[in-house]
Amino acid sequence: MKTWTTVRDWQARRRELRGSVGLVPTMGALHAGHGALVERCRRENDIVVVTIFVNPTQFNNPRDLERYPRTVEQDLRLLESLGADEVLMPGPDDLYPDGYRLRIEGGSAVEGMEGAHRPGHFQGVMTIVLKLLNLVRADRAYFGEKDYQQLQVIQEMVQDFFVPTEVVPCETVRAESGLALSSRNALLSEEGRQRAASVYRSLTTAASAGEARRLLESEGFAVDYVEERWGRRFAAATLEGVRLIDNVPVGEAQ
Ligand code: PAF
């Protein structure tokens, strides 16, 4: 496995690569959910490229950016064990050489939910993902359904800008309790991690979005939204200062 810390070195490397290329974009702090994306990417492509970059432009809250877990050495060990070939991890000055001068605004998918509660978040996501797609020129790129609205936003962008990469949605990986795996779970206490499973439980057991919200509020979560869209039920709620999001197909809800 080779690692690249500058855009220039990576671009030279990319020119040498032959065969189908799969991309798994990440912000590091890798867990089994990322592992599943890398494994699938490994099965479906000749070359597996993973990017690790904590993208500052998608954090609307500076404290969230500061607290975001960073575990690069552990991440690299995991990626090596999963058979990744190339890891691209440049710094912000390299990926934003002119600052945040140009950005993508986004269409209908950015509206509501995360788009409403995290101003500028999806603009930052789209801008960095487009940069990474252009740098990697992958045949396929893998994204988890836990960030389902992000997936829709990226699909819209790829379609509108004729990006020749297939976006591959991958099912959410969950702990036994039902809690969706997320890098942010590392910021919860042990007790918090157990309580956090209520997000999934309320999404799947409540008779309506309103009931799911009431359940979460009664358990001490600060709820941003519980909403149905695209045939799925979505929630965003904060526990112990950690914002959690999840979604399930409405058919899975009782
Ligand atoms: O889902 C993520 O980890 C990030 O939003 C992504 C797609 C890597 C862009 O920074």
PDB file of C-alpha atoms and ligand atoms in Angstrom:
ATOM      1  CA  MET A   1       0.000   0.000   0.000  1.00  0.00           C
ATOM      2  CA  LYS A   2       1.327   3.416  -0.941  1.00  0.00           C
ATOM      3  CA  THR A   3       0.445   6.711   0.741  1.00  0.00           C
ATOM      4  CA  TRP A   4       0.490  10.135  -0.918  1.00  0.00           C
ATOM      5  CA  THR A   5       0.509  13.401   0.956  1.00  0.00           C
ATOM      6  CA  THR A   6       0.698  15.873  -1.923  1.00  0.00           C
ATOM      7  CA  VAL A   7      -1.595  16.374  -4.888  1.00  0.00           C
ATOM      8  CA  ARG A   8       1.373  16.666  -7.239  1.00  0.00           C
ATOM      9  CA  ASP A   9       2.865  13.248  -6.265  1.00  0.00           C
ATOM     10  CA  TRP A  10      -0.547  11.648  -6.436  1.00  0.00           C
ATOM     11  CA  GLN A  11      -1.209  13.052  -9.929  1.00  0.00           C
ATOM     12  CA  ALA A  12       2.078  11.562 -11.154  1.00  0.00           C
ATOM     13  CA  ARG A  13       1.134   8.216  -9.594  1.00  0.00           C
ATOM     14  CA  ARG A  14      -2.372   8.330 -11.114  1.00  0.00           C
ATOM     15  CA  ARG A  15      -0.890   8.611 -14.602  1.00  0.00           C
ATOM     16  CA  GLU A  16       0.886   5.276 -14.041  1.00  0.00           C
ATOM     17  CA  LEU A  17      -2.163   3.330 -12.864  1.00  0.00           C
ATOM     18  CA  ARG A  18      -3.861   0.886 -15.251  1.00  0.00           C
ATOM     19  CA  GLY A  19      -7.094  -1.057 -14.746  1.00  0.00           C
ATOM     20  CA  SER A  20     -10.378  -0.165 -13.056  1.00  0.00           C
ATOM     21  CA  VAL A  21     -10.133   2.226 -10.124  1.00  0.00           C
ATOM     22  CA  GLY A  22     -12.460   2.334  -7.115  1.00  0.00           C
ATOM     23  CA  LEU A  23     -12.518   5.207  -4.634  1.00  0.00           C
ATOM     24  CA  VAL A  24     -13.569   5.288  -0.983  1.00  0.00           C
ATOM     25  CA  PRO A  25     -13.498   8.925   0.225  1.00  0.00           C
ATOM     26  CA  THR A  26     -13.238   9.239   4.030  1.00  0.00           C
ATOM     27  CA  MET A  27     -12.404  11.683   6.779  1.00  0.00           C
ATOM     28  CA  GLY A  28     -10.462   9.002   8.659  1.00  0.00           C
ATOM     29  CA  ALA A  29     -11.315   7.667  12.139  1.00  0.00           C
ATOM     30  CA  LEU A  30     -12.182   4.529  10.241  1.00  0.00           C
ATOM     31  CA  HIS A  31     -14.565   1.895  11.596  1.00  0.00           C
ATOM     32  CA  ALA A  32     -16.199  -1.290  10.314  1.00  0.00           C
ATOM     33  CA  GLY A  33     -18.598   0.769   8.169  1.00  0.00           C
ATOM     34  CA  HIS A  34     -15.657   2.167   6.195  1.00  0.00           C
ATOM     35  CA  GLY A  35     -14.173  -1.341   6.243  1.00  0.00           C
ATOM     36  CA  ALA A  36     -17.265  -2.652   4.423  1.00  0.00           C
ATOM     37  CA  LEU A  37     -16.914   0.082   1.757  1.00  0.00           C
ATOM     38  CA  VAL A  38     -13.240  -0.790   1.216  1.00  0.00           C
ATOM     39  CA  GLU A  39     -14.005  -4.527   1.035  1.00  0.00           C
ATOM     40  CA  ARG A  40     -16.679  -3.979  -1.586  1.00  0.00           C
ATOM     41  CA  CYS A  41     -14.400  -1.613  -3.508  1.00  0.00           C
ATOM     42  CA  ARG A  42     -11.698  -4.332  -3.359  1.00  0.00           C
ATOM     43  CA  ARG A  43     -14.067  -6.934  -4.831  1.00  0.00           C
ATOM     44  CA  GLU A  44     -15.241  -4.711  -7.680  1.00  0.00           C
ATOM     45  CA  ASN A  45     -12.070  -2.932  -8.868  1.00  0.00           C
ATOM     46  CA  ASP A  46      -8.463  -3.636  -9.826  1.00  0.00           C
ATOM     47  CA  ILE A  47      -7.149  -0.704  -7.802  1.00  0.00           C
ATOM     48  CA  VAL A  48      -8.511   0.532  -4.478  1.00  0.00           C
ATOM     49  CA  VAL A  49      -7.896   4.190  -3.644  1.00  0.00           C
ATOM     50  CA  VAL A  50      -8.880   5.577  -0.235  1.00  0.00           C
ATOM     51  CA  THR A  51      -8.716   9.258   0.634  1.00  0.00           C
ATOM     52  CA  ILE A  52      -8.350  10.510   4.206  1.00  0.00           C
ATOM     53  CA  PHE A  53      -9.066  14.204   4.600  1.00  0.00           C
ATOM     54  CA  VAL A  54     -10.934  15.976   7.386  1.00  0.00           C
ATOM     55  CA  ASN A  55     -12.554  18.531   5.145  1.00  0.00           C
ATOM     56  CA  PRO A  56     -12.802  21.868   6.987  1.00  0.00           C
ATOM     57  CA  THR A  57     -15.311  23.428   4.586  1.00  0.00           C
ATOM     58  CA  GLN A  58     -18.059  20.965   5.491  1.00  0.00           C
ATOM     59  CA  PHE A  59     -17.964  21.758   9.223  1.00  0.00           C
ATOM     60  CA  ASN A  60     -20.405  24.539  10.001  1.00  0.00           C
ATOM     61  CA  ASN A  61     -19.345  24.331  13.656  1.00  0.00           C
ATOM     62  CA  PRO A  62     -15.618  24.963  14.396  1.00  0.00           C
ATOM     63  CA  ARG A  63     -15.826  22.987  17.664  1.00  0.00           C
ATOM     64  CA  ASP A  64     -17.080  19.943  15.738  1.00  0.00           C
ATOM     65  CA  LEU A  65     -14.063  20.210  13.401  1.00  0.00           C
ATOM     66  CA  GLU A  66     -11.688  20.519  16.342  1.00  0.00           C
ATOM     67  CA  ARG A  67     -13.200  17.520  18.137  1.00  0.00           C
ATOM     68  CA  TYR A  68     -13.412  15.303  15.060  1.00  0.00           C
ATOM     69  CA  PRO A  69     -11.465  12.109  15.919  1.00  0.00           C
ATOM     70  CA  ARG A  70      -8.127  11.660  14.135  1.00  0.00           C
ATOM     71  CA  THR A  71      -6.540   8.190  14.184  1.00  0.00           C
ATOM     72  CA  VAL A  72      -4.306   8.118  11.098  1.00  0.00           C
ATOM     73  CA  GLU A  73      -1.892   5.355  12.129  1.00  0.00           C
ATOM     74  CA  GLN A  74      -4.688   3.023  13.131  1.00  0.00           C
ATOM     75  CA  ASP A  75      -6.533   3.921   9.893  1.00  0.00           C
ATOM     76  CA  LEU A  76      -3.513   3.030   7.763  1.00  0.00           C
ATOM     77  CA  ARG A  77      -3.129  -0.332   9.532  1.00  0.00           C
ATOM     78  CA  LEU A  78      -6.779  -1.139   8.869  1.00  0.00           C
ATOM     79  CA  LEU A  79      -6.535  -0.118   5.208  1.00  0.00           C
ATOM     80  CA  GLU A  80      -3.418  -2.203   4.714  1.00  0.00           C
ATOM     81  CA  SER A  81      -5.154  -5.247   6.235  1.00  0.00           C
ATOM     82  CA  LEU A  82      -8.119  -4.736   3.877  1.00  0.00           C
ATOM     83  CA  GLY A  83      -5.907  -4.656   0.801  1.00  0.00           C
ATOM     84  CA  ALA A  84      -6.162  -0.973  -0.152  1.00  0.00           C
ATOM     85  CA  ASP A  85      -3.567  -0.027  -2.788  1.00  0.00           C
ATOM     86  CA  GLU A  86      -3.288   3.753  -2.633  1.00  0.00           C
ATOM     87  CA  VAL A  87      -4.079   6.177   0.183  1.00  0.00           C
ATOM     88  CA  LEU A  88      -4.293   9.859  -0.639  1.00  0.00           C
ATOM     89  CA  MET A  89      -4.082  12.173   2.378  1.00  0.00           C
ATOM     90  CA  PRO A  90      -3.067  15.713   1.405  1.00  0.00           C
ATOM     91  CA  GLY A  91      -3.398  18.710   3.722  1.00  0.00           C
ATOM     92  CA  PRO A  92      -5.934  21.561   3.380  1.00  0.00           C
ATOM     93  CA  ASP A  93      -3.470  23.927   1.675  1.00  0.00           C
ATOM     94  CA  ASP A  94      -2.932  21.361  -1.040  1.00  0.00           C
ATOM     95  CA  LEU A  95      -6.625  20.660  -1.626  1.00  0.00           C
ATOM     96  CA  TYR A  96      -7.667  24.311  -1.287  1.00  0.00           C
ATOM     97  CA  PRO A  97      -4.651  26.111  -2.813  1.00  0.00           C
ATOM     98  CA  ASP A  98      -6.687  29.284  -3.350  1.00  0.00           C
ATOM     99  CA  GLY A  99      -8.717  28.947  -0.187  1.00  0.00           C
ATOM    100  CA  TYR A 100     -12.389  28.222  -0.606  1.00  0.00           C
ATOM    101  CA  ARG A 101     -12.677  30.414  -3.679  1.00  0.00           C
ATOM    102  CA  LEU A 102     -14.967  28.265  -5.820  1.00  0.00           C
ATOM    103  CA  ARG A 103     -17.742  26.091  -4.436  1.00  0.00           C
ATOM    104  CA  ILE A 104     -20.761  24.108  -5.549  1.00  0.00           C
ATOM    105  CA  GLU A 105     -24.141  25.332  -4.356  1.00  0.00           C
ATOM    106  CA  GLY A 106     -26.296  22.256  -4.955  1.00  0.00           C
ATOM    107  CA  GLY A 107     -29.841  21.589  -6.119  1.00  0.00           C
ATOM    108  CA  SER A 108     -33.004  20.242  -4.508  1.00  0.00           C
ATOM    109  CA  ALA A 109     -31.309  17.457  -2.523  1.00  0.00           C
ATOM    110  CA  VAL A 110     -29.486  19.956  -0.278  1.00  0.00           C
ATOM    111  CA  GLU A 111     -32.751  21.446   0.932  1.00  0.00           C
ATOM    112  CA  GLY A 112     -34.087  20.552   4.381  1.00  0.00           C
ATOM    113  CA  MET A 113     -32.764  18.180   7.034  1.00  0.00           C
ATOM    114  CA  GLU A 114     -28.929  18.385   7.164  1.00  0.00           C
ATOM    115  CA  GLY A 115     -28.994  21.211   4.611  1.00  0.00           C
ATOM    116  CA  ALA A 116     -31.239  23.289   6.894  1.00  0.00           C
ATOM    117  CA  HIS A 117     -29.491  22.446  10.176  1.00  0.00           C
ATOM    118  CA  ARG A 118     -25.898  22.663   8.946  1.00  0.00           C
ATOM    119  CA  PRO A 119     -25.630  25.755   6.732  1.00  0.00           C
ATOM    120  CA  GLY A 120     -22.870  25.366   4.143  1.00  0.00           C
ATOM    121  CA  HIS A 121     -22.277  21.695   4.998  1.00  0.00           C
ATOM    122  CA  PHE A 122     -23.302  20.195   1.662  1.00  0.00           C
ATOM    123  CA  GLN A 123     -21.558  22.934  -0.304  1.00  0.00           C
ATOM    124  CA  GLY A 124     -18.351  21.864   1.442  1.00  0.00           C
ATOM    125  CA  VAL A 125     -19.081  18.176   0.838  1.00  0.00           C
ATOM    126  CA  MET A 126     -19.817  18.658  -2.874  1.00  0.00           C
ATOM    127  CA  THR A 127     -16.796  20.862  -3.408  1.00  0.00           C
ATOM    128  CA  ILE A 128     -14.362  18.402  -1.822  1.00  0.00           C
ATOM    129  CA  VAL A 129     -15.969  15.342  -3.410  1.00  0.00           C
ATOM    130  CA  LEU A 130     -15.746  16.924  -6.867  1.00  0.00           C
ATOM    131  CA  LYS A 131     -12.063  17.728  -6.260  1.00  0.00           C
ATOM    132  CA  LEU A 132     -11.412  14.131  -5.134  1.00  0.00           C
ATOM    133  CA  LEU A 133     -13.349  12.644  -8.060  1.00  0.00           C
ATOM    134  CA  ASN A 134     -11.303  14.771 -10.462  1.00  0.00           C
ATOM    135  CA  LEU A 135      -8.035  13.803  -8.787  1.00  0.00           C
ATOM    136  CA  VAL A 136      -8.761  10.075  -8.626  1.00  0.00           C
ATOM    137  CA  ARG A 137     -10.744   9.652 -11.867  1.00  0.00           C
ATOM    138  CA  ALA A 138     -12.333   6.542 -10.401  1.00  0.00           C
ATOM    139  CA  ASP A 139     -14.662   4.200 -12.250  1.00  0.00           C
ATOM    140  CA  ARG A 140     -16.685   3.764  -9.061  1.00  0.00           C
ATOM    141  CA  ALA A 141     -16.943   5.658  -5.773  1.00  0.00           C
ATOM    142  CA  TYR A 142     -18.458   4.127  -2.633  1.00  0.00           C
ATOM    143  CA  PHE A 143     -20.625   6.007  -0.120  1.00  0.00           C
ATOM    144  CA  GLY A 144     -22.530   4.745   2.935  1.00  0.00           C
ATOM    145  CA  GLU A 145     -26.305   5.096   3.194  1.00  0.00           C
ATOM    146  CA  LYS A 146     -26.018   6.344   6.768  1.00  0.00           C
ATOM    147  CA  ASP A 147     -25.398   9.734   5.149  1.00  0.00           C
ATOM    148  CA  TYR A 148     -28.314   9.201   2.786  1.00  0.00           C
ATOM    149  CA  GLN A 149     -28.955  12.871   2.052  1.00  0.00           C
ATOM    150  CA  GLN A 150     -25.241  13.288   1.275  1.00  0.00           C
ATOM    151  CA  LEU A 151     -25.551  10.392  -1.147  1.00  0.00           C
ATOM    152  CA  GLN A 152     -28.474  12.112  -2.934  1.00  0.00           C
ATOM    153  CA  VAL A 153     -26.578  15.405  -3.043  1.00  0.00           C
ATOM    154  CA  ILE A 154     -23.511  13.700  -4.562  1.00  0.00           C
ATOM    155  CA  GLN A 155     -25.621  11.775  -7.058  1.00  0.00           C
ATOM    156  CA  GLU A 156     -27.241  15.039  -8.196  1.00  0.00           C
ATOM    157  CA  MET A 157     -23.833  16.679  -8.588  1.00  0.00           C
ATOM    158  CA  VAL A 158     -22.290  13.762 -10.494  1.00  0.00           C
ATOM    159  CA  GLN A 159     -25.280  13.716 -12.843  1.00  0.00           C
ATOM    160  CA  ASP A 160     -25.401  17.473 -13.439  1.00  0.00           C
ATOM    161  CA  PHE A 161     -21.656  17.839 -14.014  1.00  0.00           C
ATOM    162  CA  PHE A 162     -21.359  14.685 -16.158  1.00  0.00           C
ATOM    163  CA  VAL A 163     -18.770  13.187 -13.810  1.00  0.00           C
ATOM    164  CA  PRO A 164     -17.903   9.798 -15.338  1.00  0.00           C
ATOM    165  CA  THR A 165     -17.773   7.975 -11.978  1.00  0.00           C
ATOM    166  CA  GLU A 166     -20.497   5.578 -10.872  1.00  0.00           C
ATOM    167  CA  VAL A 167     -21.700   6.396  -7.353  1.00  0.00           C
ATOM    168  CA  VAL A 168     -22.234   3.122  -5.464  1.00  0.00           C
ATOM    169  CA  PRO A 169     -24.539   3.311  -2.400  1.00  0.00           C
ATOM    170  CA  CYS A 170     -23.649   0.866   0.406  1.00  0.00           C
ATOM    171  CA  GLU A 171     -25.909  -0.248   3.252  1.00  0.00           C
ATOM    172  CA  THR A 172     -25.393   1.185   6.731  1.00  0.00           C
ATOM    173  CA  VAL A 173     -23.328  -1.033   9.026  1.00  0.00           C
ATOM    174  CA  ARG A 174     -24.741  -1.262  12.559  1.00  0.00           C
ATOM    175  CA  ALA A 175     -23.570  -2.396  15.984  1.00  0.00           C
ATOM    176  CA  GLU A 176     -25.549  -5.277  17.524  1.00  0.00           C
ATOM    177  CA  SER A 177     -27.638  -2.675  19.372  1.00  0.00           C
ATOM    178  CA  GLY A 178     -28.728  -1.182  16.029  1.00  0.00           C
ATOM    179  CA  LEU A 179     -26.566   1.938  16.432  1.00  0.00           C
ATOM    180  CA  ALA A 180     -25.280   3.041  13.016  1.00  0.00           C
ATOM    181  CA  LEU A 181     -21.480   2.982  13.001  1.00  0.00           C
ATOM    182  CA  SER A 182     -20.032   6.485  12.803  1.00  0.00           C
ATOM    183  CA  SER A 183     -16.670   8.063  13.584  1.00  0.00           C
ATOM    184  CA  ARG A 184     -18.505  10.382  15.990  1.00  0.00           C
ATOM    185  CA  ASN A 185     -19.599   7.428  18.174  1.00  0.00           C
ATOM    186  CA  ALA A 186     -16.039   7.438  19.559  1.00  0.00           C
ATOM    187  CA  LEU A 187     -16.906  10.746  21.270  1.00  0.00           C
ATOM    188  CA  LEU A 188     -19.722   9.119  23.312  1.00  0.00           C
ATOM    189  CA  SER A 189     -19.261   7.553  26.748  1.00  0.00           C
ATOM    190  CA  GLU A 190     -19.905   3.804  27.060  1.00  0.00           C
ATOM    191  CA  GLU A 191     -23.336   4.556  28.519  1.00  0.00           C
ATOM    192  CA  GLY A 192     -23.982   7.132  25.780  1.00  0.00           C
ATOM    193  CA  ARG A 193     -23.212   4.547  23.092  1.00  0.00           C
ATOM    194  CA  GLN A 194     -25.841   2.248  24.561  1.00  0.00           C
ATOM    195  CA  ARG A 195     -28.412   5.036  24.829  1.00  0.00           C
ATOM    196  CA  ALA A 196     -27.602   6.161  21.268  1.00  0.00           C
ATOM    197  CA  ALA A 197     -29.115   2.926  19.931  1.00  0.00           C
ATOM    198  CA  SER A 198     -32.496   4.582  20.641  1.00  0.00           C
ATOM    199  CA  VAL A 199     -32.107   6.588  17.442  1.00  0.00           C
ATOM    200  CA  TYR A 200     -32.382   3.420  15.352  1.00  0.00           C
ATOM    201  CA  ARG A 201     -34.969   1.883  17.699  1.00  0.00           C
ATOM    202  CA  SER A 202     -37.249   4.899  17.578  1.00  0.00           C
ATOM    203  CA  LEU A 203     -36.926   5.162  13.781  1.00  0.00           C
ATOM    204  CA  THR A 204     -37.922   1.528  13.330  1.00  0.00           C
ATOM    205  CA  THR A 205     -40.562   1.111  16.061  1.00  0.00           C
ATOM    206  CA  ALA A 206     -42.495   4.400  16.133  1.00  0.00           C
ATOM    207  CA  ALA A 207     -45.777   4.532  14.219  1.00  0.00           C
ATOM    208  CA  SER A 208     -44.936   7.973  12.811  1.00  0.00           C
ATOM    209  CA  ALA A 209     -42.099  10.473  12.526  1.00  0.00           C
ATOM    210  CA  GLY A 210     -43.817  12.567  15.242  1.00  0.00           C
ATOM    211  CA  GLU A 211     -43.890   9.625  17.627  1.00  0.00           C
ATOM    212  CA  ALA A 212     -40.211   8.861  16.957  1.00  0.00           C
ATOM    213  CA  ARG A 213     -39.364  12.486  17.822  1.00  0.00           C
ATOM    214  CA  ARG A 214     -41.356  12.306  21.081  1.00  0.00           C
ATOM    215  CA  LEU A 215     -39.650   9.044  22.035  1.00  0.00           C
ATOM    216  CA  LEU A 216     -36.197  10.527  21.505  1.00  0.00           C
ATOM    217  CA  GLU A 217     -37.063  13.710  23.384  1.00  0.00           C
ATOM    218  CA  SER A 218     -38.423  11.671  26.304  1.00  0.00           C
ATOM    219  CA  GLU A 219     -35.054   9.877  26.453  1.00  0.00           C
ATOM    220  CA  GLY A 220     -33.110  13.126  26.720  1.00  0.00           C
ATOM    221  CA  PHE A 221     -32.025  13.649  23.097  1.00  0.00           C
ATOM    222  CA  ALA A 222     -32.074  17.162  21.620  1.00  0.00           C
ATOM    223  CA  VAL A 223     -33.830  16.436  18.319  1.00  0.00           C
ATOM    224  CA  ASP A 224     -33.106  18.492  15.178  1.00  0.00           C
ATOM    225  CA  TYR A 225     -35.586  16.602  13.012  1.00  0.00           C
ATOM    226  CA  VAL A 226     -37.401  13.369  12.353  1.00  0.00           C
ATOM    227  CA  GLU A 227     -38.743  13.401   8.822  1.00  0.00           C
ATOM    228  CA  GLU A 228     -39.788  11.169   5.960  1.00  0.00           C
ATOM    229  CA  ARG A 229     -38.422  11.662   2.456  1.00  0.00           C
ATOM    230  CA  TRP A 230     -37.295   9.479  -0.488  1.00  0.00           C
ATOM    231  CA  GLY A 231     -39.210   6.526   1.029  1.00  0.00           C
ATOM    232  CA  ARG A 232     -37.073   6.677   4.176  1.00  0.00           C
ATOM    233  CA  ARG A 233     -37.401   7.971   7.728  1.00  0.00           C
ATOM    234  CA  PHE A 234     -34.560  10.236   8.908  1.00  0.00           C
ATOM    235  CA  ALA A 235     -33.472  11.517  12.324  1.00  0.00           C
ATOM    236  CA  ALA A 236     -30.801  13.853  13.636  1.00  0.00           C
ATOM    237  CA  ALA A 237     -30.440  14.151  17.403  1.00  0.00           C
ATOM    238  CA  THR A 238     -27.765  15.145  19.888  1.00  0.00           C
ATOM    239  CA  LEU A 239     -26.704  13.170  22.955  1.00  0.00           C
ATOM    240  CA  GLU A 240     -23.775  14.080  25.251  1.00  0.00           C
ATOM    241  CA  GLY A 241     -22.997  16.932  22.820  1.00  0.00           C
ATOM    242  CA  VAL A 242     -22.559  14.455  19.945  1.00  0.00           C
ATOM    243  CA  ARG A 243     -24.829  14.888  16.940  1.00  0.00           C
ATOM    244  CA  LEU A 244     -26.050  11.572  15.542  1.00  0.00           C
ATOM    245  CA  ILE A 245     -27.871  10.953  12.267  1.00  0.00           C
ATOM    246  CA  ASP A 246     -29.541   7.839  10.930  1.00  0.00           C
ATOM    247  CA  ASN A 247     -32.232   6.724   8.494  1.00  0.00           C
ATOM    248  CA  VAL A 248     -34.136   3.571   7.587  1.00  0.00           C
ATOM    249  CA  PRO A 249     -36.405   2.610   4.681  1.00  0.00           C
ATOM    250  CA  VAL A 250     -39.986   3.475   5.677  1.00  0.00           C
ATOM    251  CA  GLY A 251     -40.955  -0.164   5.015  1.00  0.00           C
ATOM    252  CA  GLU A 252     -38.617  -1.164   7.856  1.00  0.00           C
ATOM    253  CA  ALA A 253     -40.434   1.204  10.211  1.00  0.00           C
ATOM    254  CA  GLN A 254     -43.397  -0.495  11.984  1.00  0.00           C
TER     255      GLN A 254
HETATM  256  O1  PAF B   1     -18.915  11.067   4.412  1.00  0.00           O
HETATM  257  C1  PAF B   1     -17.792  11.560   4.632  1.00  0.00           C
HETATM  258  O2  PAF B   1     -16.955  10.984   5.339  1.00  0.00           O
HETATM  259  C2  PAF B   1     -17.438  12.904   4.029  1.00  0.00           C
HETATM  260  O3  PAF B   1     -18.559  13.729   3.964  1.00  0.00           O
HETATM  261  C3  PAF B   1     -16.756  12.791   2.646  1.00  0.00           C
HETATM  262  C4  PAF B   1     -17.701  12.158   1.631  1.00  0.00           C
HETATM  263  C5  PAF B   1     -15.485  11.959   2.775  1.00  0.00           C
HETATM  264  C6  PAF B   1     -16.375  14.188   2.142  1.00  0.00           C
HETATM  265  O4  PAF B   1     -15.495  14.832   3.003  1.00  0.00           O
END
